[in-house]
Amino acid sequence: MDRDLERAARERAARRDEAVRAAVEQGLLGPDAAVAGLLDVTGIRRSAAALRAAFDAVVPPGTPVLHAFAVKATPLVPVLRLLREAGIGAEVASPGELALARAAGVPADRTVLDSPAKTPAELREALALGIAVNADNPQELDRLDALVRSAPTGSPLGIRVNPQVGGGTIGATSTATATSKFGVALRDEGAREWVVRAYLDRPWLTRLHAHTGSQGIPPELLTRGVAETYALAEEINERAGRRQIDTLDIGGGLPVNFAAEATEPSYARFARLLAERVPGLFGGRYGLVTEFGRSLLAKHGTVVARVEYAKSAGGRRIAVTHAGVQVATRTVYAPEAWPLRIAAYDAKGRPKPGPEVVQDVAGPACFSGDLLAEGRALPLLEQGDYAAALDTGAYYFAHHYAYNSLVRPGIYGFAPDGSAGVGFATVREPQTIAEVVAESGGAHADALTTLGAPGSR
Ligand SMILES: *Cc1c(COP(=O)(O)O)cnc(C)c1O
């Protein structure tokens, strides 16, 4: 690993340690705030800059490149605004995600809509706004045909293909398997010819999109997906006799190193790999769209939870904390696929020294599988300490799961405060119990008892 990555990893860990201590000191964490999400603003800015620099280094000057952050990874408006300021757009896949991107001020021409289940209303709105749309399947393309006929649009339009290059180590996040639900499956009989004809018949189709998968897909396989997509674009343009496809959307999916601090693979390494294996893509004939999510945010988020009780059972030590399935759903339900690093802090938020003891780090939910980590060697967590689940800035605390009616924790961004301390900004308020009652039908308490009762209509 190169020196710069090592140094960046050390610095990130140091920023996180300081933030945990400051969060305890400033009362963002404590007996009355037993769990919180922390976001490293410095780190997010650096990742955004690294992404842009990585691709700038391999494309000819002047090549249009849009890095659209996959909003589903961290659907928080202040994060999308921070990324916008760092030159990153938004990839959205639902009306809610589009609304978040717009609330963050991401312009239409820096937004891409990719969902597999877009309704006519969603498509109409996207085309009216001028947002790029990638059609997932022939039926969606029919709908686009009708919309394009009925009104002119500034939206760049394309088709999503599934290059069927195979899956990675996690089935649920592999999108280029033979039978994936996404895009037009290119290797199916007749599919490639259908795609080519679709373009030849529609001069307004100018983009081609593939997203080969997320965590668990090695960069080499992502690169093969991009190579297949590039080859198809070349074939279409050749048969069209012109450069009809002017932009390739290569999706996201760069995996995150959940086993250690370092950011590996880096964007720079991935961009170089792409440039080496698919050189034509970087010859200046194509604009580029990327859609990275996890790799931009994961390393910059930390869930910190107070240890409410420390106990033992059957010889195993167990720290019962306030972070479990509600903030780390994938880890709890599929611990083999989604292991998380855990860091131990004392009651003042200072890193706990050893010796290490094998223990379980449990969450607050009422089922025995609610474990952040099982049989993990860590400095012994005691009552009043804090356990931190690292690398949880994407697909974790922003993806609350309402099991046991546990409240959504507050999320706070942190950065140096300008006088050698740590400053915090609220990204999302902690949910209140009143809000939990309201969203659980609190306003309709009588709804079922009065339904069909004598005297009611
Ligand atoms: C989820 C998704 C992404 C982002 O994937 P990451 O693994 O978070 O980088 C990009 N594009 C599409 C179409 C997606 O569904």
Tab-separated table of C-alpha atoms and ligand atoms in Angstrom:
chain	number	residue	atom	x	y	z
A	1	MET	CA	0.000	0.000	0.000
A	2	ASP	CA	1.369	3.429	-0.754
A	3	ARG	CA	2.516	5.881	1.867
A	4	ASP	CA	-0.179	8.451	1.174
A	5	LEU	CA	-2.970	5.943	1.755
A	6	GLU	CA	-1.365	4.846	5.000
A	7	ARG	CA	-1.030	8.400	6.211
A	8	ALA	CA	-4.612	9.227	5.200
A	9	ALA	CA	-5.835	6.201	7.145
A	10	ARG	CA	-3.902	7.214	10.259
A	11	GLU	CA	-5.216	10.751	10.056
A	12	ARG	CA	-8.790	9.555	9.625
A	13	ALA	CA	-8.540	7.315	12.697
A	14	ALA	CA	-7.128	10.219	14.702
A	15	ARG	CA	-9.951	12.539	13.598
A	16	ARG	CA	-12.487	9.891	14.593
A	17	ASP	CA	-10.955	9.382	18.046
A	18	GLU	CA	-11.017	13.111	18.684
A	19	ALA	CA	-14.609	13.357	17.493
A	20	VAL	CA	-15.803	10.581	19.795
A	21	ARG	CA	-14.168	12.253	22.785
A	22	ALA	CA	-15.601	15.648	21.829
A	23	ALA	CA	-19.076	14.176	21.248
A	24	VAL	CA	-19.073	12.765	24.785
A	25	GLU	CA	-17.666	15.997	26.206
A	26	GLN	CA	-20.259	18.093	24.400
A	27	GLY	CA	-23.155	15.826	25.381
A	28	LEU	CA	-24.038	14.504	21.913
A	29	LEU	CA	-23.398	11.117	23.487
A	30	GLY	CA	-24.206	10.262	27.075
A	31	PRO	CA	-26.816	8.687	29.320
A	32	ASP	CA	-29.597	10.572	27.506
A	33	ALA	CA	-28.156	10.174	24.018
A	34	ALA	CA	-27.134	6.557	23.943
A	35	VAL	CA	-26.385	6.249	20.241
A	36	ALA	CA	-25.365	8.695	17.526
A	37	GLY	CA	-23.963	8.711	14.017
A	38	LEU	CA	-20.860	10.829	13.366
A	39	LEU	CA	-19.766	12.001	9.909
A	40	ASP	CA	-16.229	13.157	9.128
A	41	VAL	CA	-16.667	16.234	6.933
A	42	THR	CA	-12.938	16.523	6.237
A	43	GLY	CA	-12.841	12.916	5.099
A	44	ILE	CA	-15.889	13.269	2.840
A	45	ARG	CA	-14.321	16.318	1.151
A	46	ARG	CA	-11.078	14.421	0.634
A	47	SER	CA	-12.818	11.413	-0.896
A	48	ALA	CA	-14.766	13.642	-3.274
A	49	ALA	CA	-11.541	15.363	-4.318
A	50	ALA	CA	-9.780	12.003	-4.722
A	51	LEU	CA	-12.571	10.728	-6.976
A	52	ARG	CA	-12.419	13.769	-9.216
A	53	ALA	CA	-8.631	13.763	-9.356
A	54	ALA	CA	-8.528	10.035	-10.186
A	55	PHE	CA	-10.621	10.434	-13.333
A	56	ASP	CA	-9.174	13.825	-14.286
A	57	ALA	CA	-5.813	12.050	-14.403
A	58	VAL	CA	-6.954	9.556	-17.063
A	59	VAL	CA	-9.287	11.555	-19.358
A	60	PRO	CA	-8.138	14.134	-21.917
A	61	PRO	CA	-8.661	17.714	-20.715
A	62	GLY	CA	-12.163	18.986	-21.467
A	63	THR	CA	-13.838	15.559	-21.307
A	64	PRO	CA	-17.235	15.928	-19.591
A	65	VAL	CA	-17.218	13.787	-16.445
A	66	LEU	CA	-20.141	13.719	-14.018
A	67	HIS	CA	-19.640	11.929	-10.727
A	68	ALA	CA	-23.182	11.289	-9.478
A	69	PHE	CA	-23.282	10.092	-5.873
A	70	ALA	CA	-25.667	7.143	-5.410
A	71	VAL	CA	-28.079	8.808	-3.002
A	72	LYS	CA	-29.270	5.502	-1.596
A	73	ALA	CA	-25.867	5.074	0.103
A	74	THR	CA	-26.370	8.099	2.385
A	75	PRO	CA	-29.764	9.739	1.830
A	76	LEU	CA	-29.138	12.851	3.916
A	77	VAL	CA	-29.707	16.314	2.469
A	78	PRO	CA	-26.701	18.024	4.157
A	79	VAL	CA	-24.424	15.269	2.824
A	80	LEU	CA	-25.758	15.758	-0.705
A	81	ARG	CA	-25.214	19.515	-0.342
A	82	LEU	CA	-21.642	18.983	0.889
A	83	LEU	CA	-20.984	16.724	-2.094
A	84	ARG	CA	-22.575	19.231	-4.453
A	85	GLU	CA	-20.143	21.862	-3.149
A	86	ALA	CA	-17.351	19.359	-3.799
A	87	GLY	CA	-18.437	19.009	-7.432
A	88	ILE	CA	-20.413	15.766	-7.107
A	89	GLY	CA	-23.938	15.275	-8.525
A	90	ALA	CA	-26.618	12.743	-7.591
A	91	GLU	CA	-27.818	9.359	-8.827
A	92	VAL	CA	-31.395	8.832	-7.663
A	93	ALA	CA	-33.660	5.801	-7.800
A	94	SER	CA	-36.980	6.875	-6.310
A	95	PRO	CA	-39.193	9.940	-5.954
A	96	GLY	CA	-37.899	10.328	-2.400
A	97	GLU	CA	-34.258	10.294	-3.474
A	98	LEU	CA	-34.974	12.791	-6.243
A	99	ALA	CA	-36.665	15.068	-3.704
A	100	LEU	CA	-33.607	14.816	-1.416
A	101	ALA	CA	-31.254	15.723	-4.265
A	102	ARG	CA	-33.432	18.697	-5.189
A	103	ALA	CA	-33.662	19.802	-1.548
A	104	ALA	CA	-29.859	19.759	-1.492
A	105	GLY	CA	-29.826	21.956	-4.582
A	106	VAL	CA	-28.282	19.413	-6.935
A	107	PRO	CA	-29.063	20.786	-10.415
A	108	ALA	CA	-31.078	18.694	-12.879
A	109	ASP	CA	-28.144	18.455	-15.262
A	110	ARG	CA	-26.076	16.842	-12.512
A	111	THR	CA	-28.759	14.303	-11.606
A	112	VAL	CA	-29.299	10.816	-13.040
A	113	LEU	CA	-32.445	8.690	-12.519
A	114	ASP	CA	-31.912	4.915	-12.563
A	115	SER	CA	-34.675	3.073	-10.724
A	116	PRO	CA	-35.904	-0.288	-12.074
A	117	ALA	CA	-39.562	0.588	-11.371
A	118	LYS	CA	-40.148	4.126	-12.618
A	119	THR	CA	-43.801	5.062	-12.937
A	120	PRO	CA	-45.140	7.165	-15.835
A	121	ALA	CA	-45.417	10.114	-13.422
A	122	GLU	CA	-41.766	9.776	-12.374
A	123	LEU	CA	-40.614	9.595	-15.974
A	124	ARG	CA	-42.711	12.614	-16.925
A	125	GLU	CA	-41.284	14.640	-14.039
A	126	ALA	CA	-37.702	13.639	-14.850
A	127	LEU	CA	-38.094	14.590	-18.509
A	128	ALA	CA	-39.766	17.868	-17.619
A	129	LEU	CA	-36.856	18.700	-15.304
A	130	GLY	CA	-34.190	17.625	-17.804
A	131	ILE	CA	-32.781	14.879	-15.577
A	132	ALA	CA	-30.841	12.073	-17.275
A	133	VAL	CA	-32.788	8.808	-17.389
A	134	ASN	CA	-31.548	5.302	-18.059
A	135	ALA	CA	-34.374	3.036	-19.191
A	136	ASP	CA	-34.245	-0.326	-17.480
A	137	ASN	CA	-36.230	-2.455	-19.909
A	138	PRO	CA	-38.231	-2.484	-23.177
A	139	GLN	CA	-41.509	-1.538	-21.491
A	140	GLU	CA	-39.925	1.509	-19.898
A	141	LEU	CA	-38.485	2.455	-23.269
A	142	ASP	CA	-42.043	2.327	-24.699
A	143	ARG	CA	-43.070	4.860	-22.090
A	144	LEU	CA	-40.112	7.075	-22.966
A	145	ASP	CA	-41.096	6.853	-26.648
A	146	ALA	CA	-44.511	8.260	-25.846
A	147	LEU	CA	-43.119	11.023	-23.631
A	148	VAL	CA	-40.460	12.059	-26.136
A	149	ARG	CA	-43.138	12.226	-28.850
A	150	SER	CA	-45.441	14.332	-26.714
A	151	ALA	CA	-42.979	17.012	-25.570
A	152	PRO	CA	-39.386	17.986	-26.249
A	153	THR	CA	-36.989	17.189	-23.423
A	154	GLY	CA	-33.493	18.226	-22.481
A	155	SER	CA	-32.959	14.955	-20.625
A	156	PRO	CA	-30.055	12.835	-21.834
A	157	LEU	CA	-31.574	9.370	-22.307
A	158	GLY	CA	-30.010	5.936	-22.359
A	159	ILE	CA	-30.602	2.260	-21.742
A	160	ARG	CA	-29.265	0.243	-18.849
A	161	VAL	CA	-27.736	-3.045	-19.872
A	162	ASN	CA	-26.667	-5.988	-17.768
A	163	PRO	CA	-23.343	-7.183	-19.163
A	164	GLN	CA	-23.851	-10.509	-17.331
A	165	VAL	CA	-20.176	-10.745	-16.454
A	166	GLY	CA	-21.028	-12.594	-13.234
A	167	GLY	CA	-21.463	-11.972	-9.537
A	168	GLY	CA	-19.151	-11.204	-6.655
A	169	THR	CA	-18.946	-12.607	-3.142
A	170	ILE	CA	-22.309	-11.129	-2.042
A	171	GLY	CA	-25.327	-12.247	-4.053
A	172	ALA	CA	-27.628	-9.443	-2.912
A	173	THR	CA	-25.341	-6.725	-4.276
A	174	SER	CA	-24.317	-8.470	-7.520
A	175	THR	CA	-26.199	-6.865	-10.394
A	176	ALA	CA	-24.509	-8.431	-13.411
A	177	THR	CA	-25.390	-12.065	-12.857
A	178	ALA	CA	-27.172	-13.961	-15.637
A	179	THR	CA	-30.546	-13.460	-13.952
A	180	SER	CA	-30.167	-10.055	-12.258
A	181	LYS	CA	-33.351	-7.974	-12.232
A	182	PHE	CA	-31.577	-4.879	-13.596
A	183	GLY	CA	-31.278	-3.644	-17.160
A	184	VAL	CA	-31.451	-5.482	-20.466
A	185	ALA	CA	-29.604	-8.800	-20.128
A	186	LEU	CA	-27.117	-8.458	-22.986
A	187	ARG	CA	-26.197	-12.101	-23.462
A	188	ASP	CA	-29.777	-13.349	-23.618
A	189	GLU	CA	-30.800	-14.549	-27.041
A	190	GLY	CA	-31.548	-11.642	-29.347
A	191	ALA	CA	-30.998	-9.036	-26.636
A	192	ARG	CA	-27.874	-7.427	-28.038
A	193	GLU	CA	-29.458	-6.990	-31.459
A	194	TRP	CA	-32.586	-5.597	-29.801
A	195	VAL	CA	-30.498	-2.991	-27.969
A	196	VAL	CA	-28.640	-1.987	-31.136
A	197	ARG	CA	-31.946	-1.600	-33.038
A	198	ALA	CA	-33.441	0.367	-30.164
A	199	TYR	CA	-30.669	2.930	-30.606
A	200	LEU	CA	-30.782	2.975	-34.404
A	201	ASP	CA	-34.538	3.602	-34.252
A	202	ARG	CA	-34.202	6.364	-31.648
A	203	PRO	CA	-31.644	9.028	-32.493
A	204	TRP	CA	-32.367	10.630	-29.115
A	205	LEU	CA	-30.813	7.755	-27.181
A	206	THR	CA	-27.327	9.078	-26.481
A	207	ARG	CA	-26.188	7.261	-23.375
A	208	LEU	CA	-25.452	3.701	-22.366
A	209	HIS	CA	-25.472	2.578	-18.737
A	210	ALA	CA	-24.303	-0.424	-16.736
A	211	HIS	CA	-23.761	-0.879	-12.996
A	212	THR	CA	-22.062	-4.208	-12.455
A	213	GLY	CA	-22.645	-4.428	-8.738
A	214	SER	CA	-21.647	-3.200	-5.322
A	215	GLN	CA	-19.689	-4.503	-2.329
A	216	GLY	CA	-18.136	-7.887	-3.062
A	217	ILE	CA	-17.405	-7.236	-6.740
A	218	PRO	CA	-13.634	-7.012	-7.304
A	219	PRO	CA	-12.396	-4.063	-9.415
A	220	GLU	CA	-11.319	-6.466	-12.163
A	221	LEU	CA	-14.901	-7.686	-12.590
A	222	LEU	CA	-16.266	-4.119	-12.493
A	223	THR	CA	-13.763	-3.338	-15.230
A	224	ARG	CA	-15.020	-6.236	-17.341
A	225	GLY	CA	-18.529	-4.865	-17.032
A	226	VAL	CA	-17.307	-1.475	-18.243
A	227	ALA	CA	-15.370	-3.098	-21.104
A	228	GLU	CA	-18.497	-4.927	-22.309
A	229	THR	CA	-20.517	-1.724	-22.165
A	230	TYR	CA	-17.852	0.197	-24.067
A	231	ALA	CA	-17.706	-2.498	-26.761
A	232	LEU	CA	-21.474	-2.285	-27.195
A	233	ALA	CA	-21.348	1.506	-27.518
A	234	GLU	CA	-18.677	1.171	-30.182
A	235	GLU	CA	-20.804	-1.342	-32.082
A	236	ILE	CA	-23.888	0.885	-31.919
A	237	ASN	CA	-21.983	3.966	-33.053
A	238	GLU	CA	-20.399	2.065	-35.901
A	239	ARG	CA	-23.749	0.772	-37.115
A	240	ALA	CA	-25.270	4.222	-36.724
A	241	GLY	CA	-22.404	5.662	-38.742
A	242	ARG	CA	-22.059	8.491	-36.241
A	243	ARG	CA	-21.227	9.108	-32.627
A	244	GLN	CA	-24.773	8.594	-31.408
A	245	ILE	CA	-23.747	7.427	-27.943
A	246	ASP	CA	-21.737	10.293	-26.560
A	247	THR	CA	-21.668	9.336	-22.875
A	248	LEU	CA	-21.070	6.101	-20.997
A	249	ASP	CA	-22.465	5.750	-17.484
A	250	ILE	CA	-20.251	3.169	-15.802
A	251	GLY	CA	-22.186	2.930	-12.521
A	252	GLY	CA	-20.580	2.649	-9.105
A	253	GLY	CA	-19.726	-0.318	-6.954
A	254	LEU	CA	-16.114	0.165	-5.958
A	255	PRO	CA	-15.795	-2.068	-2.881
A	256	VAL	CA	-14.902	-0.751	0.562
A	257	ASN	CA	-12.268	-2.276	2.808
A	258	PHE	CA	-14.271	-3.115	5.938
A	259	ALA	CA	-11.391	-5.151	7.403
A	260	ALA	CA	-8.922	-2.315	8.027
A	261	GLU	CA	-8.621	1.445	8.090
A	262	ALA	CA	-7.024	1.990	4.683
A	263	THR	CA	-9.092	3.064	1.670
A	264	GLU	CA	-8.430	0.174	-0.697
A	265	PRO	CA	-8.857	-0.033	-3.594
A	266	SER	CA	-8.454	3.693	-4.150
A	267	TYR	CA	-10.230	5.640	-6.884
A	268	ALA	CA	-6.821	6.330	-8.411
A	269	ARG	CA	-6.043	2.630	-8.708
A	270	PHE	CA	-9.474	1.874	-10.179
A	271	ALA	CA	-9.265	4.704	-12.718
A	272	ARG	CA	-5.812	3.505	-13.802
A	273	LEU	CA	-7.102	-0.064	-14.126
A	274	LEU	CA	-9.987	1.147	-16.300
A	275	ALA	CA	-7.669	3.234	-18.454
A	276	GLU	CA	-5.371	0.258	-18.934
A	277	ARG	CA	-8.100	-2.294	-19.762
A	278	VAL	CA	-10.550	-0.064	-21.649
A	279	PRO	CA	-8.301	2.598	-23.160
A	280	GLY	CA	-10.837	3.627	-25.820
A	281	LEU	CA	-13.168	4.855	-23.115
A	282	PHE	CA	-10.588	7.489	-22.233
A	283	GLY	CA	-9.760	8.597	-25.754
A	284	GLY	CA	-11.894	11.712	-25.558
A	285	ARG	CA	-14.763	10.340	-27.666
A	286	TYR	CA	-17.038	9.674	-24.711
A	287	GLY	CA	-18.211	11.715	-21.788
A	288	LEU	CA	-18.384	9.772	-18.536
A	289	VAL	CA	-20.845	9.382	-15.696
A	290	THR	CA	-19.939	7.487	-12.523
A	291	GLU	CA	-22.295	6.522	-9.695
A	292	PHE	CA	-20.196	5.698	-6.651
A	293	GLY	CA	-21.972	5.477	-3.315
A	294	ARG	CA	-20.408	3.284	-0.660
A	295	SER	CA	-16.804	4.095	-1.567
A	296	LEU	CA	-17.420	7.842	-1.135
A	297	LEU	CA	-19.047	7.739	2.290
A	298	ALA	CA	-18.522	4.459	4.158
A	299	LYS	CA	-15.156	5.293	5.696
A	300	HIS	CA	-16.404	8.627	6.997
A	301	GLY	CA	-19.238	7.459	9.222
A	302	THR	CA	-19.160	5.970	12.712
A	303	VAL	CA	-22.012	4.711	14.860
A	304	VAL	CA	-21.161	5.256	18.511
A	305	ALA	CA	-23.268	3.547	21.159
A	306	ARG	CA	-23.162	3.544	24.920
A	307	VAL	CA	-22.676	0.265	26.760
A	308	GLU	CA	-25.780	0.086	28.933
A	309	TYR	CA	-24.821	-3.174	30.611
A	310	ALA	CA	-21.902	-5.558	30.628
A	311	LYS	CA	-22.667	-9.154	31.515
A	312	SER	CA	-21.624	-12.689	30.778
A	313	ALA	CA	-23.443	-15.809	29.659
A	314	GLY	CA	-22.056	-19.312	29.203
A	315	GLY	CA	-18.573	-17.958	29.713
A	316	ARG	CA	-18.912	-15.277	26.983
A	317	ARG	CA	-18.689	-11.608	27.901
A	318	ILE	CA	-21.456	-9.496	26.358
A	319	ALA	CA	-21.625	-5.722	26.065
A	320	VAL	CA	-25.257	-4.677	25.629
A	321	THR	CA	-25.180	-1.440	23.619
A	322	HIS	CA	-27.717	0.802	21.908
A	323	ALA	CA	-26.588	0.034	18.363
A	324	GLY	CA	-27.910	-3.095	16.737
A	325	VAL	CA	-30.239	-4.100	13.976
A	326	GLN	CA	-31.845	-0.641	13.752
A	327	VAL	CA	-28.615	0.980	12.515
A	328	ALA	CA	-26.645	-2.009	11.205
A	329	THR	CA	-29.363	-4.094	9.607
A	330	ARG	CA	-27.222	-5.872	7.039
A	331	THR	CA	-24.523	-6.778	9.561
A	332	VAL	CA	-27.012	-8.188	12.016
A	333	TYR	CA	-28.940	-10.271	9.496
A	334	ALA	CA	-25.958	-11.298	7.346
A	335	PRO	CA	-22.909	-11.070	9.611
A	336	GLU	CA	-20.702	-13.182	7.344
A	337	ALA	CA	-21.189	-10.852	4.380
A	338	TRP	CA	-21.106	-7.562	6.287
A	339	PRO	CA	-18.639	-7.723	9.197
A	340	LEU	CA	-17.867	-4.387	10.861
A	341	ARG	CA	-14.805	-3.243	12.766
A	342	ILE	CA	-15.594	-2.231	16.323
A	343	ALA	CA	-13.555	0.257	18.371
A	344	ALA	CA	-13.774	0.482	22.158
A	345	TYR	CA	-13.870	3.824	23.988
A	346	ASP	CA	-14.094	4.510	27.709
A	347	ALA	CA	-16.816	6.498	29.472
A	348	LYS	CA	-15.067	9.762	28.550
A	349	GLY	CA	-14.824	8.786	24.903
A	350	ARG	CA	-11.090	8.003	25.003
A	351	PRO	CA	-9.750	4.940	23.137
A	352	LYS	CA	-9.690	2.042	25.597
A	353	PRO	CA	-6.371	0.348	26.142
A	354	GLY	CA	-6.115	-3.486	26.154
A	355	PRO	CA	-5.806	-6.255	27.093
A	356	GLU	CA	-8.225	-7.746	24.615
A	357	VAL	CA	-11.000	-10.048	25.706
A	358	VAL	CA	-13.214	-12.098	23.420
A	359	GLN	CA	-16.730	-10.691	23.727
A	360	ASP	CA	-20.003	-10.106	21.944
A	361	VAL	CA	-21.128	-6.583	21.164
A	362	ALA	CA	-24.913	-6.727	21.256
A	363	GLY	CA	-27.625	-4.311	20.220
A	364	PRO	CA	-30.798	-3.320	22.086
A	365	ALA	CA	-33.312	-5.278	20.003
A	366	CYS	CA	-35.299	-8.224	21.309
A	367	PHE	CA	-33.902	-11.145	19.374
A	368	SER	CA	-30.748	-13.032	20.124
A	369	GLY	CA	-29.148	-12.441	16.733
A	370	ASP	CA	-29.007	-8.693	17.374
A	371	LEU	CA	-25.202	-8.570	17.521
A	372	LEU	CA	-22.875	-5.970	16.017
A	373	ALA	CA	-19.998	-8.383	16.507
A	374	GLU	CA	-19.760	-11.898	17.866
A	375	GLY	CA	-16.734	-13.358	19.624
A	376	ARG	CA	-14.610	-10.300	18.912
A	377	ALA	CA	-11.310	-9.636	20.703
A	378	LEU	CA	-11.510	-6.099	22.089
A	379	PRO	CA	-10.512	-4.234	25.226
A	380	LEU	CA	-13.193	-5.304	27.701
A	381	LEU	CA	-16.252	-3.095	27.303
A	382	GLU	CA	-17.739	-2.070	30.631
A	383	GLN	CA	-20.913	-0.307	31.681
A	384	GLY	CA	-20.808	3.350	30.581
A	385	ASP	CA	-18.146	2.756	27.889
A	386	TYR	CA	-18.804	3.299	24.200
A	387	ALA	CA	-18.613	0.852	21.302
A	388	ALA	CA	-18.129	2.321	17.848
A	389	ALA	CA	-19.078	0.543	14.632
A	390	LEU	CA	-16.627	1.850	12.034
A	391	ASP	CA	-17.011	2.454	8.289
A	392	THR	CA	-20.767	2.932	8.662
A	393	GLY	CA	-21.179	6.156	6.659
A	394	ALA	CA	-22.956	4.376	3.798
A	395	TYR	CA	-25.922	1.987	4.002
A	396	TYR	CA	-25.878	1.928	7.827
A	397	PHE	CA	-27.130	4.629	10.187
A	398	ALA	CA	-28.890	6.507	7.425
A	399	HIS	CA	-30.894	3.324	6.685
A	400	HIS	CA	-32.819	3.045	9.893
A	401	TYR	CA	-34.853	-0.094	10.464
A	402	ALA	CA	-37.756	0.483	12.840
A	403	TYR	CA	-37.553	-2.850	14.719
A	404	ASN	CA	-38.727	-2.560	18.345
A	405	SER	CA	-39.783	1.045	17.564
A	406	LEU	CA	-36.232	2.144	18.292
A	407	VAL	CA	-35.756	5.828	17.480
A	408	ARG	CA	-33.578	7.000	14.615
A	409	PRO	CA	-30.380	8.321	16.202
A	410	GLY	CA	-29.124	11.843	15.675
A	411	ILE	CA	-26.425	12.268	13.049
A	412	TYR	CA	-23.740	14.913	13.453
A	413	GLY	CA	-21.058	16.095	11.084
A	414	PHE	CA	-17.713	16.981	12.611
A	415	ALA	CA	-14.756	19.111	11.546
A	416	PRO	CA	-11.988	21.084	13.246
A	417	ASP	CA	-13.562	24.043	15.049
A	418	GLY	CA	-10.703	26.408	14.215
A	419	SER	CA	-9.257	26.477	17.723
A	420	ALA	CA	-7.769	22.999	18.076
A	421	GLY	CA	-11.107	21.434	19.026
A	422	VAL	CA	-13.873	19.601	17.213
A	423	GLY	CA	-17.030	21.361	16.035
A	424	PHE	CA	-20.301	19.534	15.316
A	425	ALA	CA	-23.271	20.316	13.098
A	426	THR	CA	-26.597	18.507	13.214
A	427	VAL	CA	-27.222	16.541	10.031
A	428	ARG	CA	-30.356	14.833	11.305
A	429	GLU	CA	-32.080	15.382	14.647
A	430	PRO	CA	-32.612	12.327	16.808
A	431	GLN	CA	-36.151	11.096	16.324
A	432	THR	CA	-38.493	11.739	19.257
A	433	ILE	CA	-40.782	9.178	20.857
A	434	ALA	CA	-43.736	11.361	19.834
A	435	GLU	CA	-42.618	11.012	16.204
A	436	VAL	CA	-42.439	7.246	16.580
A	437	VAL	CA	-46.017	7.204	17.888
A	438	ALA	CA	-47.173	9.500	15.068
A	439	GLU	CA	-45.625	7.388	12.318
A	440	SER	CA	-47.040	4.251	13.911
A	441	GLY	CA	-50.629	5.354	13.352
A	442	GLY	CA	-50.931	7.437	16.517
A	443	ALA	CA	-53.496	9.720	14.871
A	444	HIS	CA	-55.654	6.705	13.965
A	445	ALA	CA	-55.870	4.991	17.350
A	446	ASP	CA	-59.621	4.335	16.904
A	447	ALA	CA	-59.395	3.282	13.290
A	448	LEU	CA	-59.852	-0.455	13.808
A	449	THR	CA	-62.186	-0.518	16.794
A	450	THR	CA	-64.718	1.717	15.076
A	451	LEU	CA	-64.501	-0.005	11.705
A	452	GLY	CA	-67.716	-1.904	11.158
A	453	ALA	CA	-68.867	-1.287	14.747
A	454	PRO	CA	-72.626	-0.980	15.339
A	455	GLY	CA	-73.705	2.572	14.653
A	456	SER	CA	-70.766	3.327	12.310
A	457	ARG	CA	-71.253	3.596	8.600
B	1	LIG	C1	-26.502	1.160	-5.700
B	1	LIG	C2	-26.152	1.693	-7.030
B	1	LIG	C3	-24.990	2.434	-7.202
B	1	LIG	C4	-23.986	2.642	-6.097
B	1	LIG	O1	-23.344	1.480	-5.693
B	1	LIG	P1	-22.184	1.575	-4.610
B	1	LIG	O2	-21.791	0.166	-4.369
B	1	LIG	O3	-22.761	2.218	-3.409
B	1	LIG	O4	-21.090	2.393	-5.210
B	1	LIG	C5	-24.753	2.994	-8.439
B	1	LIG	N1	-25.608	2.805	-9.475
B	1	LIG	C6	-26.724	2.085	-9.348
B	1	LIG	C7	-27.623	1.935	-10.507
B	1	LIG	C8	-27.038	1.493	-8.128
B	1	LIG	O5	-28.139	0.759	-8.007
